[in-house]
Every structure is written in structure tokens, then in C-alpha cells.
Short mmCIF file of C-alpha atoms in Angstrom, two decimals:
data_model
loop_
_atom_site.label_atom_id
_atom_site.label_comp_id
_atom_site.label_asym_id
_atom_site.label_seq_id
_atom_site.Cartn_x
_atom_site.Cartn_y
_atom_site.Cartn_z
CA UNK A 8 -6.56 1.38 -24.56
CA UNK A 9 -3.17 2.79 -22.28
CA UNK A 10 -5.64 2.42 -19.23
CA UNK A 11 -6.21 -1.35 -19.95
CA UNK A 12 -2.45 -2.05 -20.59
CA UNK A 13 -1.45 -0.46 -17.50
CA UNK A 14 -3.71 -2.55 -15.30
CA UNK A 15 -2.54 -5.99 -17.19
CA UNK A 16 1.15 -4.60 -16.35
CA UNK A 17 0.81 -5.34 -12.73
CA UNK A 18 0.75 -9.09 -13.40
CA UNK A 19 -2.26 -11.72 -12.27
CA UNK A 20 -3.96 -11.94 -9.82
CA UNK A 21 -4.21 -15.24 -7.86
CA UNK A 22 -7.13 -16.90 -5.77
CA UNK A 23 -9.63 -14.06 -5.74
CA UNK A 24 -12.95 -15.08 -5.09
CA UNK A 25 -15.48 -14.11 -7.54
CA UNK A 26 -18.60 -12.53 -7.00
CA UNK A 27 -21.84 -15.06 -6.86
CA UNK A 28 -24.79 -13.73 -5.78
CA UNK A 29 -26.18 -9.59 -5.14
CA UNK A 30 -27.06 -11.09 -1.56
CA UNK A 31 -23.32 -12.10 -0.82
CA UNK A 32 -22.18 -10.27 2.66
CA UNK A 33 -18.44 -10.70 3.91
CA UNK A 34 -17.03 -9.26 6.93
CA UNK A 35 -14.15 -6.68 7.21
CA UNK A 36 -10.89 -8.62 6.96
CA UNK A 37 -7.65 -7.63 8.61
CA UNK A 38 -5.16 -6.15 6.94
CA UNK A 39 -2.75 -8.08 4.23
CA UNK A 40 0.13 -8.95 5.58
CA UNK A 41 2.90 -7.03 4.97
CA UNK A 42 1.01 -3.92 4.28
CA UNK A 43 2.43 -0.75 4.60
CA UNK A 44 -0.53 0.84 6.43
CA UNK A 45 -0.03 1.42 10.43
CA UNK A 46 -3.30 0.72 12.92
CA UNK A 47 -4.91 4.09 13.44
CA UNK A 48 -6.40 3.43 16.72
CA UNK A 49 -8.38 6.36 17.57
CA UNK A 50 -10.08 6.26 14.56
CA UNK A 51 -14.54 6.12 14.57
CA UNK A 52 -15.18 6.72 11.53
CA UNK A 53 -16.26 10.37 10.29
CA UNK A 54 -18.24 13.55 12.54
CA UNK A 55 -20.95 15.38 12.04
CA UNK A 56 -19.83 17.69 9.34
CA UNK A 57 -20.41 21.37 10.57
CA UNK A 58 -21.87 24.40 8.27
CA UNK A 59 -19.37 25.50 5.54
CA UNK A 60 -18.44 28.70 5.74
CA UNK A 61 -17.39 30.95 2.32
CA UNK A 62 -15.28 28.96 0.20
CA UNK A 63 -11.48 28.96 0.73
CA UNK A 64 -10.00 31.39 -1.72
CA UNK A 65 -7.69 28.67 -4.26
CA UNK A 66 -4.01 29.69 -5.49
CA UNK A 67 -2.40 29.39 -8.79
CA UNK A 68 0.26 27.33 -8.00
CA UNK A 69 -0.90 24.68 -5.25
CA UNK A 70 2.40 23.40 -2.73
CA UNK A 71 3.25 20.24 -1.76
CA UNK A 72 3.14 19.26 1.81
CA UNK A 73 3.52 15.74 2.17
CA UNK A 74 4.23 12.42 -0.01
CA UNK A 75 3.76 9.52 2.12
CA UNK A 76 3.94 5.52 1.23
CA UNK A 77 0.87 3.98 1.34
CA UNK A 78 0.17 0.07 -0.45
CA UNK A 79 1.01 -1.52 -3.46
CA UNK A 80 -0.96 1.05 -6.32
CA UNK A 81 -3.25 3.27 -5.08
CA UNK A 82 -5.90 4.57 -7.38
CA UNK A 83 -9.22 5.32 -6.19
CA UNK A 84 -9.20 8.62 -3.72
CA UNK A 85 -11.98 10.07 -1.78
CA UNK A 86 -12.19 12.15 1.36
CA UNK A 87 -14.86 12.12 4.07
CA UNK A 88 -17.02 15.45 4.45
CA UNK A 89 -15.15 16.22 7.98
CA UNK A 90 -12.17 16.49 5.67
CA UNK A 91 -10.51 13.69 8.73
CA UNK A 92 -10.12 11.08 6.50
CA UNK A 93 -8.97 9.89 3.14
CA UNK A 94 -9.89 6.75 1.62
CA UNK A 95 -7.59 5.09 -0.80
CA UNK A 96 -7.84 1.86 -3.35
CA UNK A 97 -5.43 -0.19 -3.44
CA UNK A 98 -5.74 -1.84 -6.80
CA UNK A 99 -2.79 -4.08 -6.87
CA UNK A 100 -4.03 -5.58 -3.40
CA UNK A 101 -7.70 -5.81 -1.90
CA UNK A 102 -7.08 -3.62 0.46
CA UNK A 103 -9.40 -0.49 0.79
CA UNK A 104 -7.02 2.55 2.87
CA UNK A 105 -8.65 4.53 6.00
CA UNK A 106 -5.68 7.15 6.48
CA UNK A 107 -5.94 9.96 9.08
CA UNK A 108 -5.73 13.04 7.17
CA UNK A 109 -3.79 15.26 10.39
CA UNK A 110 -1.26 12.72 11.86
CA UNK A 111 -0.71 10.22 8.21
CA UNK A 112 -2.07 6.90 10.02
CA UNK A 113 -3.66 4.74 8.26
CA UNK A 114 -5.53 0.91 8.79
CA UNK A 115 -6.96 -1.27 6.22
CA UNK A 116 -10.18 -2.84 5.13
CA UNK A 117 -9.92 -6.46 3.05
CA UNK A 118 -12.80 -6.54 0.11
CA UNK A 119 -13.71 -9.87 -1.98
CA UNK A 120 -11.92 -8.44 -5.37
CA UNK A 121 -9.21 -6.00 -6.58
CA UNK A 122 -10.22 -2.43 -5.70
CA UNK A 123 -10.60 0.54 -8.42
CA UNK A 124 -12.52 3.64 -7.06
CA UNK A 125 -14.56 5.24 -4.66
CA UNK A 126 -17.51 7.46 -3.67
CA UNK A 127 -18.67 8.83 -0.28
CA UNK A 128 -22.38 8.83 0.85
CA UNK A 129 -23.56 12.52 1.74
CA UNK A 130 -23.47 11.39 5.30
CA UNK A 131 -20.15 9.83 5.43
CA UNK A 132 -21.58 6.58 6.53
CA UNK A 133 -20.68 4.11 3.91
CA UNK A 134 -18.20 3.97 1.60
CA UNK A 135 -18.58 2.70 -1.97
CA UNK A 136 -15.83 1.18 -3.80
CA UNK A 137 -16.16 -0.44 -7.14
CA UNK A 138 -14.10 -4.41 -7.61
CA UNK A 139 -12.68 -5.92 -10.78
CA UNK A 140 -9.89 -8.34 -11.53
CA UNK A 141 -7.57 -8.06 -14.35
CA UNK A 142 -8.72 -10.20 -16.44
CA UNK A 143 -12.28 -8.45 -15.80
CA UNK A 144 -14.06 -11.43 -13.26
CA UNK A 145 -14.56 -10.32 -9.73
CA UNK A 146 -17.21 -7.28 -10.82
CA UNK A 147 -18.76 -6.13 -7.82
CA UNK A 148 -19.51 -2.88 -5.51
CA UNK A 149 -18.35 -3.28 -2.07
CA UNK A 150 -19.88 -1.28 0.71
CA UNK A 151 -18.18 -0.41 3.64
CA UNK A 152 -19.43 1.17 7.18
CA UNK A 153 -16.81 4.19 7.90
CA UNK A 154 -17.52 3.75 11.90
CA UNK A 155 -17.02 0.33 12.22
CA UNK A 156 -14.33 -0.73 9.06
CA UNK A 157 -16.71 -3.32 8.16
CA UNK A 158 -17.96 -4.63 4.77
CA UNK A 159 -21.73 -4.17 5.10
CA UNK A 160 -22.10 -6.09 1.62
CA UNK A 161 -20.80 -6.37 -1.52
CA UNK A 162 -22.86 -5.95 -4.92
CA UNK A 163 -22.71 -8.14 -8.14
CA UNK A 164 -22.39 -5.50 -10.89
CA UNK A 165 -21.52 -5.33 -15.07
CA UNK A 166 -18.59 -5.95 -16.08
CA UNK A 167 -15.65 -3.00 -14.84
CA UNK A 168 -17.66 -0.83 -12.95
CA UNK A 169 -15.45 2.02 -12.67
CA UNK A 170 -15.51 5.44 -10.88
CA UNK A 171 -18.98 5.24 -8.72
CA UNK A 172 -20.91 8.46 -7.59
CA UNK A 173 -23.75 9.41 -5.54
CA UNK A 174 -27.00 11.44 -6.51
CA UNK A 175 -28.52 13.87 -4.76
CA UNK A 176 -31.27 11.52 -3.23
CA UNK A 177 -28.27 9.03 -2.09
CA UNK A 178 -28.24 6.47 -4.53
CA UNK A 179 -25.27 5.03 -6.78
CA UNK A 180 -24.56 5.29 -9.88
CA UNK A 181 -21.86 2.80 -11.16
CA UNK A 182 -20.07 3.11 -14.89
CA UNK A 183 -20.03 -0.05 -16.16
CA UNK A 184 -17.43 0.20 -18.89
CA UNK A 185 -17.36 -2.94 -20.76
CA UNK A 186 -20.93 -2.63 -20.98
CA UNK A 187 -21.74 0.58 -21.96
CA UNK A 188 -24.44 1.37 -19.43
CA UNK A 189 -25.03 2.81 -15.90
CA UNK A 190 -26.08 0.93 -13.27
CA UNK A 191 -28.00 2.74 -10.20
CA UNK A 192 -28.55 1.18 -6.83
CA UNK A 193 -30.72 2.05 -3.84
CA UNK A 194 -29.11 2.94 -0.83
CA UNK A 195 -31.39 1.26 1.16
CA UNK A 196 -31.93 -2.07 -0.07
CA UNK A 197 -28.53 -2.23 -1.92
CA UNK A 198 -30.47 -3.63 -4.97
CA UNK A 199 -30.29 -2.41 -8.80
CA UNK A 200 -32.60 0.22 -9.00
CA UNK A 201 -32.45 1.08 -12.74
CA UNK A 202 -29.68 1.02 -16.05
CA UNK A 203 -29.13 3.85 -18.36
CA UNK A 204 -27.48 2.69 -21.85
CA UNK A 205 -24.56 5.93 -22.90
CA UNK A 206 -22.29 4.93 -25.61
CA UNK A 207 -19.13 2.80 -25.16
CA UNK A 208 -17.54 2.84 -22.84
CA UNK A 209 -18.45 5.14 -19.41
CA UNK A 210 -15.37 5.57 -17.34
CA UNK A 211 -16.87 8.62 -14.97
CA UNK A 212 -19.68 10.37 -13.75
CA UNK A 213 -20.75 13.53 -11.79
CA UNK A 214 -23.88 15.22 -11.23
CA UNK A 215 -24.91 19.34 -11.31
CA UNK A 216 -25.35 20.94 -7.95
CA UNK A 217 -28.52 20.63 -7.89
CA UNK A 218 -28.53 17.08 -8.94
CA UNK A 219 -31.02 17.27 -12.11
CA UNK A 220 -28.37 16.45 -14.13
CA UNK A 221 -25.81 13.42 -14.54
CA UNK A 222 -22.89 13.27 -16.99
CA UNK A 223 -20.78 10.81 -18.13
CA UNK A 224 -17.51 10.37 -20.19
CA UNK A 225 -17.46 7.59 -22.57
CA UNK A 226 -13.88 6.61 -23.39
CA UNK A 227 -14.22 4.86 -26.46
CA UNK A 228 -17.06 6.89 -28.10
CA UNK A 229 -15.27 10.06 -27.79
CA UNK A 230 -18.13 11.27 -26.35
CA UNK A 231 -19.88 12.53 -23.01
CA UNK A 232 -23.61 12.25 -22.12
CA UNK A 233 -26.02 14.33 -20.58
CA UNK A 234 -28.72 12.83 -18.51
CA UNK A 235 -31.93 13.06 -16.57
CA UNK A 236 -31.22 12.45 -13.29
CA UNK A 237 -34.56 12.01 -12.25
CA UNK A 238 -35.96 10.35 -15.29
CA UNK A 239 -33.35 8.61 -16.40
CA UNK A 240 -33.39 9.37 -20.07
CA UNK A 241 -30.08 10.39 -21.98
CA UNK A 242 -30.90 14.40 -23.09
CA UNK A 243 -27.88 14.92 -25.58
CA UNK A 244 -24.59 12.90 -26.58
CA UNK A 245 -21.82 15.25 -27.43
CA UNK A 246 -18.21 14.51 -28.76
CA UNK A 247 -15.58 15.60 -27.57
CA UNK A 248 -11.86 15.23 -27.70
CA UNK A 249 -10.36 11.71 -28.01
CA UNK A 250 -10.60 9.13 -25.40
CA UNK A 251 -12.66 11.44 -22.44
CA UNK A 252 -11.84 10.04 -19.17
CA UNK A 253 -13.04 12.08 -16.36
CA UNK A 254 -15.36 14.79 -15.61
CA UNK A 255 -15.89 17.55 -13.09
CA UNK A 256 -18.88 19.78 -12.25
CA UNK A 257 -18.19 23.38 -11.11
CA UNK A 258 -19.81 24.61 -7.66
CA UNK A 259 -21.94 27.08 -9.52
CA UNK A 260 -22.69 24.08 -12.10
CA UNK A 261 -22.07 26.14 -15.25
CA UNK A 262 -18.90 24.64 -16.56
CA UNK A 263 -18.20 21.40 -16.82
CA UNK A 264 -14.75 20.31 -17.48
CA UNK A 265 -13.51 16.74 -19.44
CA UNK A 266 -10.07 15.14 -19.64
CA UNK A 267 -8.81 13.89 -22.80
CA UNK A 268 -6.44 10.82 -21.93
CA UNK A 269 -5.25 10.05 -25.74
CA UNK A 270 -4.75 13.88 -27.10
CA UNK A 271 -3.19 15.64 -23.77
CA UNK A 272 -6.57 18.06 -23.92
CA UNK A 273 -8.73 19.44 -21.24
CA UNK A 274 -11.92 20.83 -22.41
CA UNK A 275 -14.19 23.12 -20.63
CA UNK A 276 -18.04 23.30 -21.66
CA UNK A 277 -21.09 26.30 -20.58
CA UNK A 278 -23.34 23.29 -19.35
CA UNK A 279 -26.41 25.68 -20.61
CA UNK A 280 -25.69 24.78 -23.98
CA UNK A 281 -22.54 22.22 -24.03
CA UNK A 282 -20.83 24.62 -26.03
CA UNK A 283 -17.07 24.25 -25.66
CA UNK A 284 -15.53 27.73 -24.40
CA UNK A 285 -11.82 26.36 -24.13
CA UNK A 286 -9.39 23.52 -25.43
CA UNK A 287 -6.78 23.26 -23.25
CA UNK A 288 -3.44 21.57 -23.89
CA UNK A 289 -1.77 19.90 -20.43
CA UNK A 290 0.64 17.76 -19.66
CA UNK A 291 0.34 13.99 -21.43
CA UNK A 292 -2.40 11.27 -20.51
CA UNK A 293 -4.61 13.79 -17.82
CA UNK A 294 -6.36 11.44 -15.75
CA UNK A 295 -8.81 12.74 -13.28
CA UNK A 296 -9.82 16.51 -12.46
CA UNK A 297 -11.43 17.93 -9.73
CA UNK A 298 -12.66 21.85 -8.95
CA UNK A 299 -11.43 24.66 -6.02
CA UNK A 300 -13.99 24.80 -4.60
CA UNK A 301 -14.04 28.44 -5.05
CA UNK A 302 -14.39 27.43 -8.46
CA UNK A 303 -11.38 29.07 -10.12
CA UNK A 304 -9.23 26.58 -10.48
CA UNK A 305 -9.33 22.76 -12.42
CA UNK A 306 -6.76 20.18 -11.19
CA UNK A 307 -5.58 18.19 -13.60
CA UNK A 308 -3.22 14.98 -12.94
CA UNK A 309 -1.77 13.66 -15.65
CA UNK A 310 -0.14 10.02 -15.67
CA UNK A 311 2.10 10.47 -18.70
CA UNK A 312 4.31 13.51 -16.97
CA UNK A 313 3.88 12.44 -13.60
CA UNK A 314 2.55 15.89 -12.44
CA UNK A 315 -0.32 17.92 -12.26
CA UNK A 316 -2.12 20.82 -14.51
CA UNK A 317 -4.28 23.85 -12.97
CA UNK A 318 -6.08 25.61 -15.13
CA UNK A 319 -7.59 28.89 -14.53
CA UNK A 320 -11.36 28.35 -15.44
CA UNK A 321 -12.09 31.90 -16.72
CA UNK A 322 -9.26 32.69 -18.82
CA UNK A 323 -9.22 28.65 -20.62
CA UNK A 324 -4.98 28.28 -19.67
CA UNK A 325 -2.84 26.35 -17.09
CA UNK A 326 -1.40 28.85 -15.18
CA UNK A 327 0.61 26.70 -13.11
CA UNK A 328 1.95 22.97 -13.34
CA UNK A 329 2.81 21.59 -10.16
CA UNK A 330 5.29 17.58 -9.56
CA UNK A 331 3.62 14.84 -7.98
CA UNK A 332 4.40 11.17 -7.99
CA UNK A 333 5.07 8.68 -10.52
CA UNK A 334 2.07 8.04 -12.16
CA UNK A 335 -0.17 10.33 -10.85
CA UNK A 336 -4.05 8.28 -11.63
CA UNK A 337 -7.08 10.44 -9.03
CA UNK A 338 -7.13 13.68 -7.69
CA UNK A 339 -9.55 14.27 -4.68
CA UNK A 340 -10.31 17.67 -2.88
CA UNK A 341 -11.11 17.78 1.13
CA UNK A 342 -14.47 19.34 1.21
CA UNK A 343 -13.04 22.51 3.34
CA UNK A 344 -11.35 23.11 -0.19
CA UNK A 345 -7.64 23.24 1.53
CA UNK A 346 -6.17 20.05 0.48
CA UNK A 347 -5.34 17.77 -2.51
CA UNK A 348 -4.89 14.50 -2.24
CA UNK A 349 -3.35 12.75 -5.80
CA UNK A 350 -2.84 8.87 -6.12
CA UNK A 351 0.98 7.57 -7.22
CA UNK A 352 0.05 4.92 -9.04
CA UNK A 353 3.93 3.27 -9.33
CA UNK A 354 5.03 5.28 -6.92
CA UNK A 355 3.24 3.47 -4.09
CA UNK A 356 2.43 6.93 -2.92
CA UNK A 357 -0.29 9.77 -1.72
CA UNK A 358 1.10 13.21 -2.67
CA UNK A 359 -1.02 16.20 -0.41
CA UNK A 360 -1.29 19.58 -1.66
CA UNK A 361 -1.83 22.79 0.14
CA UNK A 362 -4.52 24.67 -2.28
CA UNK A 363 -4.57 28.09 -0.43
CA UNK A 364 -2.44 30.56 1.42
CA UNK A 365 -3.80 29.25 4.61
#
């Protein structure tokens, strides 16, 4: 699989500690040395997130505003709902990126194991970032307080959890890819709560908006699954185009949209009946994807081309395709829906994207 040759490309790593026990608790570390990340003094963590007003309207052709450094291979992107701060993995480091979205700052949080991906409680209170080493020891899910940069705990999981997301009642649901299952934990205790089995090998999942329904995209099966969210039980496994990496929901939760890494596809789905409406050919290896949140537009980045797709939901076509960094590997949106925020993987980069005419 590319994705598994381009994490054994960045070399071994050497005397990372690996995970023991589901009780094990570490403190925040400071930053590595030599890290490109600058203190960002001021920052508390997130604020109370005020009432949305009517989403942003989204533009064909998003610009770029800013490409700034930031650690050795960033991968995992989230933002927090105040839209004030991006997270960032660093997964060619253990450091876990806190950058201030208006001024670029940026500090660092040390975790146990080599960082991957992220999620964002509802409240912005903890982040959740999923840990495995190369040679695929070191599983875990670290939890992080956003107010105080500390590790709260971190979690024993399966082997490669991957990209981690939370439900509508708050609790996480981890891919574990070499195991072909999900893994859910409670927010409270921080203890397994449950395991779905989905066919090899779950790389993503996202839930509807009104969080009855879970999907995931199995990368080696071809396939994506539709779940129960509240019981739990696997509804329908569909296939799809080769090699489905990621997935993304729209606001109104009738499409749902899948990335094909090994064909160059994007395919968009009427969640009602997963029939597929559109096949969509983008630029080469589309990683991640994420939705205007006027729901118009798909993002698309897309490793192989170093740049980024957006499709037009309605009409099924990329209307627009817009550089980024090399090797572009997540896409994340800022809740207000004005911002893009797109991992450069060898670039050692975070490329921000205005997504309206504001």
C-alpha cells in the first residue's frame, strides 16, 4: 500500500516508549529541541464557541493566504470550534502542534509515540490524537487538555489506529487498520466502550448530522460501511472505487463523498440509498476531503500532484484545482467555514486557504 511505503520512507524511529498499560498517564513534555514551533504565550486553550450564524457562502476557486513552516511532517489537522486554533501531527516527531490561527504562533505538546491524526471533542476541551510507530508498536490514543497543553492520558489501542472521530454523545471512535475493527471509548472513563468488526482495513470515519449513522472507508476491501451508531451493528457494506481512504459527510447529511487513493477517483453517494450519483476523476492519490460548509463544495487534496481538487457537489465535476505543498496528506475546515488548513507532508508545511470572498 503507497500509504505504508511513505511512512517507512521517513526512516526508524529510535527509543520510543511503547505503550503498556490503558491506565498509563504521562505529563505534557516540552517541546523537542530544535523544533520549529515558537512559544505562543497568550494562548488558554479554546472559548466558548458563540451561535453560528448562516453558513459562509464557499467559492469555486479557494486562494491561498499563507504557507508557513511548521515540524518535521505534519499530517493530522484539526481546528478548534472558536476557529483560534489549529492542531497539527507531527508524524516524523512526537510532537502534537497548538498554532494560533490569527498571528501563525505555535507551541508544542510531547506524546509517548509517533503522532498520526486528530479529532476535537464538541467542547474543545480535549484533544484526541491517535500514536503508532513505523514499524506498527507504540499503538495508543493520546488525550490532551487544550487549556492546559497537558497529556491527560494516553490509551492502549489495536494496532494503527488511524483517523479518530467523535459521536454525537462524545465518545471516540478509533479505526484500527491492521485490525479491521473500530474501537469506541468513553469520554469519561477513557476505557473501551465497545468494537465494531468492518472489513479490512478502516482508514476513516465520520458520522451523519444527526449522528445515527457512522461510516467508514476500508482501504483494502474496496469498500465503505454503514453503521448503527447507536447499536452498533454494520447496516450495509458497499464497494466502491479502489483503495477508499477518506470520507466526508455533507451538512444536510445527504451526500456522502469517498476518496479513491489508488484510481485518482472521488465518488459521491445519496446516503438514502448509497447509490453513487457521480465518479469523479481528480488529481492523483486524493487523500483527505472535507465539505464548505455551505455544502457546495468538496476539497480534495491529493498527495500525488501536490495540490488540491474542489468539486462542485451538484453538478459531479472539479471546477477548480487549486497548488498547495508538497505532499499535500489532511485537509481541515475552521468551523466559521472561511479557512482551509492542508498538511505538507515533505514540505514541512501548513498551506491556509481563503474559502470565500470575505
Amino acid at each position: 500500500m503507497l500509504l505504508v511505503v511513505l511512512m517507512l520512507a521517513t526512516g526508524s524511529y529510535v527509543g520510543f516508549r511503547v505503550l503498556t498499560s490503558d491506565q498509563d498517564q504521562q505529563d505534557a513534555a516540552p517541546p523537542a529541541a530544535g523544533s520549529q514551533a515558537t512559544p505562543d504565550p497568550a494562548g488558554t486553550g479554546p472559548s466558548p464557541v458563540e451561535p453560528t450564524a448562516a453558513p459562509v457562502e464557499s467559492v469555486p476557486q479557494p486562494a491561498v493566504v499563507d504557507t508557513f513552516p511548521l515540524g518535521r511532517e505534519p499530517e493530522g489537522v484539526a481546528v478548534s470550534p472558536d476557529n483560534k486554533t489549529v492542531y497539527v501531527a507531527d508524524q516524523n516527531s512526537k510532537d502534537v502542534h497548538f498554532v494560533n490561527a490569527a498571528t501563525g504562533t505555535a507551541s508544542a505538546v510531547r506524546v509517548p509515540n509517533t503522532p498520526r491524526f486528530l479529532a476535537v471533542s464538541q467542547d474543545g476541551g480535549r484533544l484526541y490524537v491517535s500514536l503508532f510507530e513505523n514499524d506498527f508498536t507504540g499503538n495508543g490514543l493520546a488525550v490532551i487538555d487544550t487549556a492546559s497543553r497537558k497529556l491527560v492520558k494516553t490509551i492502549r489501542t489495536g494496532p494503527r489506529p488511524f483517523e479518530p472521530a467523535v459521536d454525537a454523545a462524545g465518545r471516540i471512535w478509533v479505526p484500527i487498520h491492521n485490525a479491521g475493527r473500530v474501537e469506541i471509548y468513553d469520554p469519561e472513563t477513557l476505557t473501551e466502550d465497545g468494537r465494531i468488526t468492518v472489513p479490512p482495513n478502516p482508514h476513516w470515519v465520520v458520522f451523519s448530522p444527526d449522528g445515527r449513522t457512522a461510516y467508514t472507508a476500508n482501504h483494502e476491501s474496496s469498500q465503505i460501511s454503514v453503521i448503527g451508531a447507536e447499536d452498533r451493528l454494520v447496516k450495509r457494506n458497499i464497494k466502491v472505487g479502489r483503495s477508499p481512504h477518506a470520507l466526508a459527510v455533507t451538512p444536510d447529511g445527504k451526500q456522502l463523498i469517498v476518496t479513491n487513493y489508488d484510481v485518482d477517483t472521488v465518488e459521491i453517494y445519496d446516503t438514502s440509498d448509497m447509490r453513487q450519483l457521480h465518479k469523479i476523476k481528480v488529481g492523483r492519490e486524493p487523500q483527505a476531503v472535507m465539505i464548505s460548509t455551505d455544502g457546495v463544495h468538496a476539497y480534495v487534496v491529493n498527495e500525488g500532484t501536490d495540490n488540491m481538487s474542489v468539486v462542485d457537489l451538484k453538478d459531479g465535476k472539479v471546477v477548480s484545482t487549486v497548488g498547495v505543498g508538497d505532499s499535500p496528506r489532511v485537509v481541515a475546515i475552521s468551523p466559521d467555514g472561511l479557512r482551509l488548513y492542508v498538511s505538507d507532508g515533505r514540505g514541512q508545511s501548513i498551506t491556509v486557504l481563503r474559502t470565500s470572498k470575505e
